mmCIF file of C-alpha atoms in Angstrom:
data_model
loop_
_atom_site.group_PDB
_atom_site.id
_atom_site.type_symbol
_atom_site.label_atom_id
_atom_site.label_comp_id
_atom_site.label_asym_id
_atom_site.label_seq_id
_atom_site.Cartn_x
_atom_site.Cartn_y
_atom_site.Cartn_z
ATOM 1 C CA MET J 113 -63.625 37.894 26.399
ATOM 2 C CA SER J 114 -64.626 41.483 25.701
ATOM 3 C CA THR J 115 -66.603 42.602 22.654
ATOM 4 C CA SER J 116 -63.568 44.394 21.237
ATOM 5 C CA GLN J 117 -61.419 41.252 21.610
ATOM 6 C CA VAL J 118 -64.013 39.174 19.787
ATOM 7 C CA GLN J 119 -64.118 41.712 16.961
ATOM 8 C CA ASN J 120 -60.325 41.743 16.711
ATOM 9 C CA LEU J 121 -60.312 37.943 16.580
ATOM 10 C CA LYS J 122 -62.875 37.968 13.784
ATOM 11 C CA VAL J 123 -60.625 40.310 11.818
ATOM 12 C CA ALA J 124 -57.417 38.380 12.571
ATOM 13 C CA ILE J 125 -58.690 34.981 11.430
ATOM 14 C CA PRO J 126 -59.763 36.112 7.922
ATOM 15 C CA LEU J 127 -56.478 38.015 7.589
ATOM 16 C CA GLN J 128 -54.489 34.854 8.352
ATOM 17 C CA LEU J 129 -56.583 32.926 5.844
ATOM 18 C CA ILE J 130 -55.965 35.588 3.204
ATOM 19 C CA ILE J 131 -52.188 35.458 3.807
ATOM 20 C CA LEU J 132 -52.236 31.639 3.576
ATOM 21 C CA PHE J 133 -54.298 31.799 0.390
ATOM 22 C CA LEU J 134 -51.918 34.294 -1.202
ATOM 23 C CA PHE J 135 -48.901 32.152 -0.267
ATOM 24 C CA MET J 136 -50.496 29.076 -1.820
ATOM 25 C CA CYS J 137 -51.346 31.006 -4.974
ATOM 26 C CA THR J 138 -47.768 32.299 -5.253
ATOM 27 C CA ALA J 139 -46.368 28.777 -4.880
ATOM 28 C CA ALA J 140 -48.835 27.472 -7.454
ATOM 29 C CA LEU J 141 -47.862 30.180 -9.935
ATOM 30 C CA ALA J 142 -44.113 29.564 -9.539
ATOM 31 C CA ASP J 143 -42.561 27.604 -12.391
ATOM 32 C CA SER J 144 -41.598 23.973 -11.950
ATOM 33 C CA LEU J 145 -38.063 22.600 -12.117
ATOM 34 C CA TYR J 146 -38.663 21.282 -15.632
ATOM 35 C CA ASP J 147 -40.078 24.597 -16.904
ATOM 36 C CA VAL J 148 -37.274 26.697 -15.415
ATOM 37 C CA LEU J 149 -34.617 24.363 -16.817
ATOM 38 C CA VAL J 150 -36.132 24.733 -20.297
ATOM 39 C CA GLN J 151 -36.432 28.513 -19.914
ATOM 40 C CA ASN J 152 -32.707 28.666 -19.164
ATOM 41 C CA GLY J 153 -31.659 26.628 -22.206
ATOM 42 C CA LEU J 154 -31.234 23.351 -20.322
ATOM 43 C CA LYS J 155 -33.668 21.187 -22.310
ATOM 44 C CA GLU J 156 -31.374 18.141 -22.270
ATOM 45 C CA PHE J 157 -31.102 18.106 -18.476
ATOM 46 C CA ALA J 158 -34.822 18.882 -18.135
ATOM 47 C CA GLU J 159 -35.583 15.712 -20.102
ATOM 48 C CA PHE J 160 -32.933 13.868 -18.079
ATOM 49 C CA THR J 161 -34.659 14.777 -14.790
ATOM 50 C CA ARG J 162 -38.042 13.757 -16.188
ATOM 51 C CA LYS J 163 -36.786 10.396 -17.432
ATOM 52 C CA TYR J 164 -34.594 9.599 -14.413
ATOM 53 C CA PRO J 165 -36.231 11.382 -11.453
ATOM 54 C CA SER J 166 -34.148 11.748 -8.318
ATOM 55 C CA PRO J 167 -35.484 10.938 -4.826
ATOM 56 C CA LEU J 168 -34.425 14.505 -4.059
ATOM 57 C CA PHE J 169 -37.497 15.598 -5.997
ATOM 58 C CA ASP J 170 -39.685 14.237 -3.177
ATOM 59 C CA LEU J 171 -38.234 16.776 -0.737
ATOM 60 C CA PRO J 172 -40.068 20.051 0.000
ATOM 61 C CA GLN J 173 -36.969 22.078 -0.954
ATOM 62 C CA PHE J 174 -33.836 21.123 -2.845
ATOM 63 C CA THR J 175 -31.023 22.578 -4.941
ATOM 64 C CA ILE J 176 -29.915 21.205 -8.309
ATOM 65 C CA PHE J 177 -26.560 21.676 -10.067
ATOM 66 C CA ALA J 178 -27.746 21.463 -13.683
ATOM 67 C CA PRO J 179 -25.259 20.631 -16.480
ATOM 68 C CA THR J 180 -25.545 22.439 -19.806
ATOM 69 C CA ASP J 181 -26.997 20.690 -22.852
ATOM 70 C CA GLU J 182 -23.522 20.107 -24.259
ATOM 71 C CA ALA J 183 -22.387 18.599 -20.962
ATOM 72 C CA VAL J 184 -25.365 16.221 -20.908
ATOM 73 C CA ARG J 185 -24.662 15.070 -24.469
ATOM 74 C CA HIS J 186 -20.991 14.534 -23.554
ATOM 75 C CA TYR J 187 -22.071 12.511 -20.519
ATOM 76 C CA TYR J 188 -24.370 10.270 -22.579
ATOM 77 C CA LYS J 189 -21.518 9.501 -24.978
ATOM 78 C CA SER J 190 -19.123 8.657 -22.149
ATOM 79 C CA VAL J 191 -21.625 6.278 -20.541
ATOM 80 C CA GLU J 192 -22.317 4.632 -23.897
ATOM 81 C CA HIS J 193 -18.603 3.975 -24.437
ATOM 82 C CA THR J 194 -18.113 2.383 -21.018
ATOM 83 C CA SER J 195 -21.341 0.361 -20.869
ATOM 84 C CA PRO J 196 -21.612 -3.424 -21.442
ATOM 85 C CA SER J 197 -21.880 -4.601 -25.016
ATOM 86 C CA SER J 198 -25.327 -6.221 -24.944
ATOM 87 C CA ARG J 199 -28.269 -3.907 -25.551
ATOM 88 C CA LEU J 200 -30.201 -5.036 -22.444
ATOM 89 C CA ALA J 201 -27.183 -4.843 -20.143
ATOM 90 C CA ARG J 202 -26.280 -1.452 -21.599
ATOM 91 C CA ARG J 203 -29.781 -0.119 -20.979
ATOM 92 C CA GLN J 204 -29.941 -1.445 -17.413
ATOM 93 C CA ASN J 205 -26.458 -0.187 -16.604
ATOM 94 C CA GLY J 206 -27.236 3.203 -18.151
ATOM 95 C CA GLU J 207 -30.479 3.661 -16.227
ATOM 96 C CA LYS J 208 -28.737 2.882 -12.941
ATOM 97 C CA GLU J 209 -25.908 5.268 -13.813
ATOM 98 C CA HIS J 210 -28.302 8.050 -14.808
ATOM 99 C CA GLN J 211 -30.349 7.653 -11.618
ATOM 100 C CA SER J 212 -27.215 7.847 -9.475
ATOM 101 C CA HIS J 213 -25.934 10.901 -11.299
ATOM 102 C CA ASN J 214 -29.229 12.713 -10.951
ATOM 103 C CA SER J 215 -29.254 12.109 -7.182
ATOM 104 C CA ASN J 216 -25.626 13.210 -6.945
ATOM 105 C CA GLN J 217 -26.345 16.528 -8.688
ATOM 106 C CA GLY J 218 -28.377 18.018 -5.864
ATOM 107 C CA THR J 219 -28.672 18.719 -2.171
ATOM 108 C CA SER J 220 -31.592 19.135 0.180
ATOM 109 C CA GLY J 221 -32.549 22.666 1.149
ATOM 110 C CA MET J 222 -31.655 26.006 -0.413
ATOM 111 C CA ALA J 223 -27.905 25.956 -1.099
ATOM 112 C CA ARG J 224 -27.632 29.520 -2.323
ATOM 113 C CA ILE J 225 -24.262 30.732 -3.638
ATOM 114 C CA GLU J 226 -23.481 34.400 -3.203
ATOM 115 C CA ILE J 227 -20.498 36.155 -4.711
ATOM 116 C CA ILE J 228 -19.486 38.938 -2.356
ATOM 117 C CA GLU J 229 -16.526 41.273 -2.140
ATOM 118 C CA GLU J 230 -14.361 41.883 0.889
ATOM 119 C CA GLU J 231 -11.598 44.354 1.533
ATOM 120 C CA GLU J 232 -8.212 42.739 2.009
ATOM 121 C CA GLY J 233 -5.103 44.889 2.230
ATOM 122 C CA GLY J 234 -6.620 47.635 0.101
ATOM 123 C CA SER J 235 -7.631 45.245 -2.670
ATOM 124 C CA ARG J 236 -10.937 43.521 -3.282
ATOM 125 C CA ARG J 237 -11.482 39.842 -3.771
ATOM 126 C CA LYS J 238 -14.553 37.805 -4.608
ATOM 127 C CA LEU J 239 -15.689 34.994 -2.383
ATOM 128 C CA ALA J 240 -18.296 32.299 -2.950
ATOM 129 C CA ARG J 241 -20.446 32.127 0.156
ATOM 130 C CA ASP J 242 -23.336 29.935 1.189
ATOM 131 C CA VAL J 243 -25.958 32.175 2.814
ATOM 132 C CA ARG J 244 -27.001 29.318 5.068
ATOM 133 C CA ALA J 245 -23.416 29.425 6.380
ATOM 134 C CA ARG J 246 -23.461 25.633 6.324
ATOM 135 C CA THR J 247 -19.703 25.227 6.288
ATOM 136 C CA LEU J 248 -17.679 28.258 5.303
ATOM 137 C CA TYR J 249 -14.045 28.751 6.211
ATOM 138 C CA PHE J 250 -11.346 30.638 4.376
ATOM 139 C CA ASP J 251 -12.669 31.327 0.851
ATOM 140 C CA GLU J 252 -14.337 27.970 0.210
ATOM 141 C CA MET J 253 -17.448 26.206 1.385
ATOM 142 C CA LEU J 254 -18.670 22.620 1.584
ATOM 143 C CA ILE J 255 -22.023 21.384 0.370
ATOM 144 C CA THR J 256 -23.247 17.835 0.860
ATOM 145 C CA THR J 257 -24.703 16.538 -2.392
ATOM 146 C CA GLY J 258 -26.655 13.358 -2.952
ATOM 147 C CA LEU J 259 -29.124 11.761 -0.576
ATOM 148 C CA ASN J 260 -26.780 10.243 2.001
ATOM 149 C CA LYS J 261 -25.694 13.207 4.086
ATOM 150 C CA SER J 262 -23.311 11.090 6.130
ATOM 151 C CA SER J 263 -21.508 9.969 3.001
ATOM 152 C CA VAL J 264 -17.920 11.141 2.912
ATOM 153 C CA GLY J 265 -17.858 11.006 -0.865
ATOM 154 C CA GLY J 266 -20.859 13.299 -1.041
ATOM 155 C CA LYS J 267 -18.859 16.310 0.081
ATOM 156 C CA LYS J 268 -18.346 18.943 -2.590
ATOM 157 C CA VAL J 269 -15.910 21.795 -2.127
ATOM 158 C CA ILE J 270 -16.956 25.048 -3.760
ATOM 159 C CA SER J 271 -14.353 27.729 -4.399
ATOM 160 C CA PRO J 272 -14.634 31.267 -5.767
ATOM 161 C CA PRO J 273 -13.379 32.103 -9.268
ATOM 162 C CA GLY J 274 -9.640 31.805 -9.758
ATOM 163 C CA THR J 275 -7.423 31.829 -12.810
ATOM 164 C CA ASN J 276 -9.795 30.736 -15.509
ATOM 165 C CA LYS J 277 -8.973 27.803 -17.755
ATOM 166 C CA ASP J 278 -10.895 26.649 -20.794
ATOM 167 C CA SER J 279 -13.279 23.814 -20.030
ATOM 168 C CA HIS J 280 -12.432 20.419 -21.513
ATOM 169 C CA LEU J 281 -15.802 20.681 -23.260
ATOM 170 C CA ASN J 282 -14.986 24.125 -24.679
ATOM 171 C CA LEU J 283 -18.473 25.315 -23.820
ATOM 172 C CA GLN J 284 -18.951 28.234 -26.178
ATOM 173 C CA ALA J 285 -15.763 29.834 -24.826
ATOM 174 C CA ARG J 286 -17.443 30.822 -21.584
ATOM 175 C CA HIS J 287 -14.856 32.629 -19.477
ATOM 176 C CA HIS J 288 -16.926 34.027 -16.615
ATOM 177 C CA TYR J 289 -17.959 31.574 -13.938
ATOM 178 C CA LYS J 290 -19.283 32.000 -10.417
ATOM 179 C CA ALA J 291 -17.549 29.168 -8.600
ATOM 180 C CA GLU J 292 -15.707 25.881 -8.988
ATOM 181 C CA VAL J 293 -16.942 22.600 -7.524
ATOM 182 C CA ALA J 294 -14.513 19.802 -6.646
ATOM 183 C CA ALA J 295 -16.032 16.327 -6.722
ATOM 184 C CA GLY J 296 -14.584 12.812 -6.998
ATOM 185 C CA ALA J 297 -10.980 12.424 -8.211
ATOM 186 C CA ALA J 298 -10.501 16.185 -7.772
ATOM 187 C CA GLU J 299 -12.401 16.794 -11.013
ATOM 188 C CA ILE J 300 -13.650 20.370 -11.278
ATOM 189 C CA SER J 301 -17.078 21.538 -12.435
ATOM 190 C CA ARG J 302 -17.673 25.249 -12.945
ATOM 191 C CA VAL J 303 -20.835 27.114 -11.981
ATOM 192 C CA TYR J 304 -21.654 29.605 -14.740
ATOM 193 C CA LYS J 305 -24.979 30.864 -13.401
ATOM 194 C CA ALA J 306 -26.199 30.601 -9.833
ATOM 195 C CA ASN J 307 -29.368 30.954 -7.750
ATOM 196 C CA ILE J 308 -32.029 30.451 -10.434
ATOM 197 C CA GLU J 309 -35.286 29.988 -8.555
ATOM 198 C CA PHE J 310 -38.033 27.473 -9.246
ATOM 199 C CA ASP J 311 -41.110 26.556 -7.206
ATOM 200 C CA ARG J 312 -39.259 24.337 -4.721
ATOM 201 C CA GLY J 313 -35.677 25.476 -4.725
ATOM 202 C CA LEU J 314 -32.635 26.687 -6.632
ATOM 203 C CA ILE J 315 -30.715 25.785 -9.785
ATOM 204 C CA HIS J 316 -27.004 26.382 -10.433
ATOM 205 C CA ILE J 317 -25.845 25.845 -14.035
ATOM 206 C CA THR J 318 -22.609 23.821 -14.341
ATOM 207 C CA ASP J 319 -20.365 22.798 -17.227
ATOM 208 C CA SER J 320 -20.425 19.085 -16.340
ATOM 209 C CA PHE J 321 -21.858 16.361 -14.138
ATOM 210 C CA PHE J 322 -20.095 15.834 -10.835
ATOM 211 C CA THR J 323 -17.659 12.930 -10.842
ATOM 212 C CA PHE J 324 -18.447 10.114 -8.422
ATOM 213 C CA ALA J 325 -16.014 9.633 -5.573
ATOM 214 C CA GLN J 326 -13.894 6.503 -6.030
ATOM 215 C CA SER J 327 -12.631 4.194 -3.336
ATOM 216 C CA PHE J 328 -8.993 4.572 -2.355
ATOM 217 C CA ALA J 329 -8.361 1.092 -3.767
ATOM 218 C CA LYS J 330 -9.650 2.055 -7.211
ATOM 219 C CA ALA J 331 -7.910 5.444 -7.209
ATOM 220 C CA PHE J 332 -4.561 3.834 -6.389
ATOM 221 C CA GLU J 333 -4.807 1.909 -9.659
ATOM 222 C CA THR J 334 -4.846 5.147 -11.674
ATOM 223 C CA LYS J 335 -1.673 6.414 -13.341
ATOM 224 C CA GLU J 336 -1.670 9.551 -11.211
ATOM 225 C CA LEU J 337 -1.636 7.790 -7.832
ATOM 226 C CA SER J 338 -0.172 4.353 -8.547
ATOM 227 C CA TYR J 339 3.190 5.437 -7.126
ATOM 228 C CA ILE J 340 1.757 5.984 -3.656
ATOM 229 C CA LYS J 341 0.205 2.496 -3.547
ATOM 230 C CA SER J 342 3.630 0.874 -3.920
ATOM 231 C CA ILE J 343 4.930 3.048 -1.064
ATOM 232 C CA TYR J 344 1.977 2.288 1.235
ATOM 233 C CA ALA J 345 2.363 -1.421 0.459
ATOM 234 C CA ARG J 346 5.779 -1.357 2.150
ATOM 235 C CA VAL J 347 4.100 -0.686 5.509
ATOM 236 C CA PRO J 348 2.337 -3.833 6.815
ATOM 237 C CA GLY J 349 -1.354 -3.193 7.495
ATOM 238 C CA PHE J 350 -1.368 0.412 6.244
ATOM 239 C CA LEU J 351 -3.411 -0.179 3.092
ATOM 240 C CA ASP J 352 -5.945 -2.178 5.102
ATOM 241 C CA LEU J 353 -6.141 0.686 7.599
ATOM 242 C CA ILE J 354 -7.008 3.393 5.100
ATOM 243 C CA LEU J 355 -9.322 1.183 3.055
ATOM 244 C CA SER J 356 -11.382 0.160 6.088
ATOM 245 C CA ALA J 357 -11.434 3.372 8.159
ATOM 246 C CA PRO J 358 -14.717 5.323 7.819
ATOM 247 C CA ARG J 359 -12.964 8.697 7.449
ATOM 248 C CA VAL J 360 -9.425 9.194 6.217
ATOM 249 C CA THR J 361 -7.313 12.246 5.358
ATOM 250 C CA LEU J 362 -4.182 11.555 3.313
ATOM 251 C CA LEU J 363 -1.420 14.101 2.803
ATOM 252 C CA ILE J 364 0.509 12.827 -0.222
ATOM 253 C CA PRO J 365 3.757 14.423 -1.450
ATOM 254 C CA GLN J 366 3.959 14.418 -5.248
ATOM 255 C CA LYS J 367 5.968 11.679 -6.931
ATOM 256 C CA SER J 368 9.018 13.882 -7.595
ATOM 257 C CA ALA J 369 9.299 14.496 -3.839
ATOM 258 C CA PHE J 370 9.570 10.749 -3.215
ATOM 259 C CA ASP J 371 11.998 10.332 -6.093
ATOM 260 C CA ALA J 372 14.249 13.030 -4.615
ATOM 261 C CA LEU J 373 14.617 11.034 -1.377
ATOM 262 C CA GLY J 374 16.265 8.091 -3.090
ATOM 263 C CA GLU J 375 16.310 4.742 -1.309
ATOM 264 C CA LEU J 376 14.384 4.597 1.970
ATOM 265 C CA SER J 377 14.384 1.911 4.613
ATOM 266 C CA ASP J 378 11.067 0.301 5.567
ATOM 267 C CA ALA J 379 11.308 2.040 8.951
ATOM 268 C CA ASP J 380 11.693 5.444 7.255
ATOM 269 C CA VAL J 381 8.709 4.769 4.994
ATOM 270 C CA ARG J 382 6.588 3.781 7.997
ATOM 271 C CA GLU J 383 7.405 7.019 9.817
ATOM 272 C CA ILE J 384 6.622 9.075 6.736
ATOM 273 C CA VAL J 385 3.236 7.566 5.888
ATOM 274 C CA TYR J 386 1.952 7.542 9.464
ATOM 275 C CA TYR J 387 2.926 11.184 9.827
ATOM 276 C CA LEU J 388 0.858 12.069 6.763
ATOM 277 C CA VAL J 389 -2.467 10.399 7.556
ATOM 278 C CA LEU J 390 -5.379 11.194 9.876
ATOM 279 C CA VAL J 391 -7.970 8.514 10.692
ATOM 280 C CA ASN J 392 -9.607 10.017 13.769
ATOM 281 C CA GLY J 393 -12.896 11.120 12.203
ATOM 282 C CA PHE J 394 -11.732 14.537 11.011
ATOM 283 C CA LEU J 395 -11.861 15.198 7.265
ATOM 284 C CA GLY J 396 -9.136 17.496 5.956
ATOM 285 C CA HIS J 397 -10.909 19.331 3.157
ATOM 286 C CA THR J 398 -9.156 22.648 2.681
ATOM 287 C CA PRO J 399 -12.108 24.661 4.066
ATOM 288 C CA THR J 400 -12.078 22.647 7.297
ATOM 289 C CA PHE J 401 -8.362 23.082 7.947
ATOM 290 C CA GLN J 402 -7.976 26.184 10.123
ATOM 291 C CA ASP J 403 -5.221 28.734 9.733
ATOM 292 C CA GLY J 404 -2.664 28.446 12.536
ATOM 293 C CA LYS J 405 -4.194 25.331 14.036
ATOM 294 C CA THR J 406 -2.321 22.187 15.074
ATOM 295 C CA TYR J 407 -3.400 18.678 13.983
ATOM 296 C CA ARG J 408 -2.232 15.279 15.193
ATOM 297 C CA SER J 409 -1.546 12.488 12.716
ATOM 298 C CA LYS J 410 -2.003 8.739 13.116
ATOM 299 C CA GLY J 411 1.672 8.469 13.994
ATOM 300 C CA GLY J 412 1.167 10.727 17.019
ATOM 301 C CA ASP J 413 3.177 13.654 15.634
ATOM 302 C CA VAL J 414 1.698 17.082 14.936
ATOM 303 C CA PHE J 415 1.647 19.516 12.029
ATOM 304 C CA VAL J 416 0.455 23.101 11.690
ATOM 305 C CA VAL J 417 -1.781 24.413 8.913
ATOM 306 C CA SER J 418 -1.117 27.897 7.514
ATOM 307 C CA LYS J 419 -3.163 29.784 4.922
ATOM 308 C CA ARG J 420 -1.446 32.424 2.806
ATOM 309 C CA GLY J 421 -3.857 33.994 0.335
ATOM 310 C CA LYS J 422 -5.342 31.086 -1.587
ATOM 311 C CA ASP J 423 -2.508 28.702 -0.695
ATOM 312 C CA VAL J 424 -2.780 26.142 2.102
ATOM 313 C CA PHE J 425 0.372 24.785 3.773
ATOM 314 C CA ILE J 426 1.096 21.757 5.944
ATOM 315 C CA ASN J 427 4.084 23.083 7.916
ATOM 316 C CA ASP J 428 6.283 24.262 5.010
ATOM 317 C CA ALA J 429 4.717 22.068 2.291
ATOM 318 C CA ARG J 430 2.108 23.597 -0.035
ATOM 319 C CA ILE J 431 -1.031 21.791 -1.178
ATOM 320 C CA ILE J 432 -0.777 21.809 -4.983
ATOM 321 C CA LYS J 433 -3.834 19.666 -5.761
ATOM 322 C CA ARG J 434 -6.600 19.990 -3.255
ATOM 323 C CA ASN J 435 -9.649 18.033 -2.184
ATOM 324 C CA TYR J 436 -9.119 14.777 -4.037
ATOM 325 C CA ILE J 437 -12.385 13.306 -2.742
ATOM 326 C CA PHE J 438 -12.756 9.556 -2.188
ATOM 327 C CA SER J 439 -15.666 7.438 -1.016
ATOM 328 C CA ASN J 440 -14.300 7.291 2.536
ATOM 329 C CA GLY J 441 -12.048 10.324 2.733
ATOM 330 C CA VAL J 442 -9.999 12.991 1.050
ATOM 331 C CA ALA J 443 -6.394 13.432 -0.109
ATOM 332 C CA GLN J 444 -4.317 16.577 -0.484
ATOM 333 C CA ILE J 445 -1.312 16.471 -2.821
ATOM 334 C CA LEU J 446 1.760 18.322 -1.481
ATOM 335 C CA ASP J 447 4.665 19.863 -3.388
ATOM 336 C CA LYS J 448 7.195 18.309 -0.987
ATOM 337 C CA PHE J 449 7.559 16.550 2.338
ATOM 338 C CA PRO J 450 6.593 18.813 5.235
ATOM 339 C CA THR J 451 9.431 19.328 7.683
ATOM 340 C CA ARG J 452 8.456 17.390 10.793
ATOM 341 C CA PRO J 453 9.110 19.153 14.109
ATOM 342 C CA PRO J 454 11.011 17.116 16.719
ATOM 343 C CA PRO J 455 9.071 15.689 19.684
ATOM 344 C CA GLY J 456 8.245 18.354 22.265
ATOM 345 C CA ALA J 457 8.991 21.265 19.904
ATOM 346 C CA LYS J 458 7.049 24.484 20.438
ATOM 347 C CA HIS J 459 7.227 25.578 16.796
ATOM 348 C CA ALA J 460 7.111 24.053 13.335
ATOM 349 C CA LYS J 461 8.640 25.301 10.114
ATOM 350 C CA GLY J 462 6.138 27.473 8.236
ATOM 351 C CA PRO J 463 5.480 28.386 4.577
ATOM 352 C CA ASN J 464 8.462 30.697 4.084
ATOM 353 C CA GLY J 465 10.780 29.133 6.616
ATOM 354 C CA GLU J 466 9.315 31.146 9.484
ATOM 355 C CA LEU J 467 8.371 29.422 12.725
ATOM 356 C CA VAL J 468 4.691 28.749 13.418
ATOM 357 C CA LYS J 469 3.466 27.950 16.898
ATOM 358 C CA ILE J 470 2.443 24.421 17.831
ATOM 359 C CA SER J 471 -0.618 24.273 20.074
ATOM 360 C CA HIS J 472 -1.009 21.744 22.877
ATOM 361 C CA HIS J 473 -4.670 21.377 21.856
ATOM 362 C CA THR J 474 -5.052 19.785 18.448
ATOM 363 C CA SER J 475 -8.036 20.715 16.286
ATOM 364 C CA GLU J 476 -9.123 17.514 14.579
ATOM 365 C CA LYS J 477 -12.382 17.168 16.510
ATOM 366 C CA ASP J 478 -13.426 20.806 16.200
ATOM 367 C CA PHE J 479 -14.867 20.359 12.719
ATOM 368 C CA ASP J 480 -15.908 16.738 12.447
ATOM 369 C CA LEU J 481 -18.118 17.071 9.366
#
């Protein structure tokens, strides 16, 4: 090694040490999660994270969706009302519930949300975009929250701002939000402030805790979906199929669509329900459905997905309530029954009655999340 090389090496090593030292000092000076939560008016959630720490906090980087103080107080009241009557049982049940919620409010890594604008037909629209490009299709993205990344119920669908509605908590009449997050039972949380940095990650301020994903069995007992359980029960083995399959996508016409059909034979019901379910590993969240792509149902028939603006169609049926997330799958509620193309057809009926092409290569496995 020449004299000049030795001298350069002597200079390079101290320089690397200086850079490392400066990086460590910067990290040390950055504010902690607790401090940043307090600085942003989230004292209730700051205390919540301190009292019920999430295993996420052991990760080198993580992102937290932090509910407002009012949302945390509302959550405490709701847990109190549904907890067991004895003081000890109530405390134990509450601690378990709080721990689960805290883990469900975050994701590993830096899940940054960016609001960008794109030209579309001379107009501008805002899109919520994950800079990591984890899963972004159409104008929505998916983020996996909680610790179990393989958990179906952990999927959260984040959409850009749409027509604003007042929050059920009436949070100081806030009308400007960055994105909407769909969690269990299609409940929506709104992100009011995004990308707040702390020493190990990011904070997004939300108007509520995320709702846990229910099992299909529990959801079918609710008033909203009880009608579909009685229909599925007419098909031997169908309920067992969707309750036991690891990943299920249900396409469910709204109740009025079933009522309009009148009396159906058991054979007709079987054809209908098997046409509107996928159990092949694909999960039909709206961001994962691709515009113009063909999908094959459990019954062996195909349907085509079309996207028109913010609307998503299954053949000619529009999804009117999207991303109803369950513990082992997702359901999309349709405004009517999609017109099923006959076997061997080259086209299906599209959103406005136009014909959309059916592909020989179905797309279920392309985006197996």
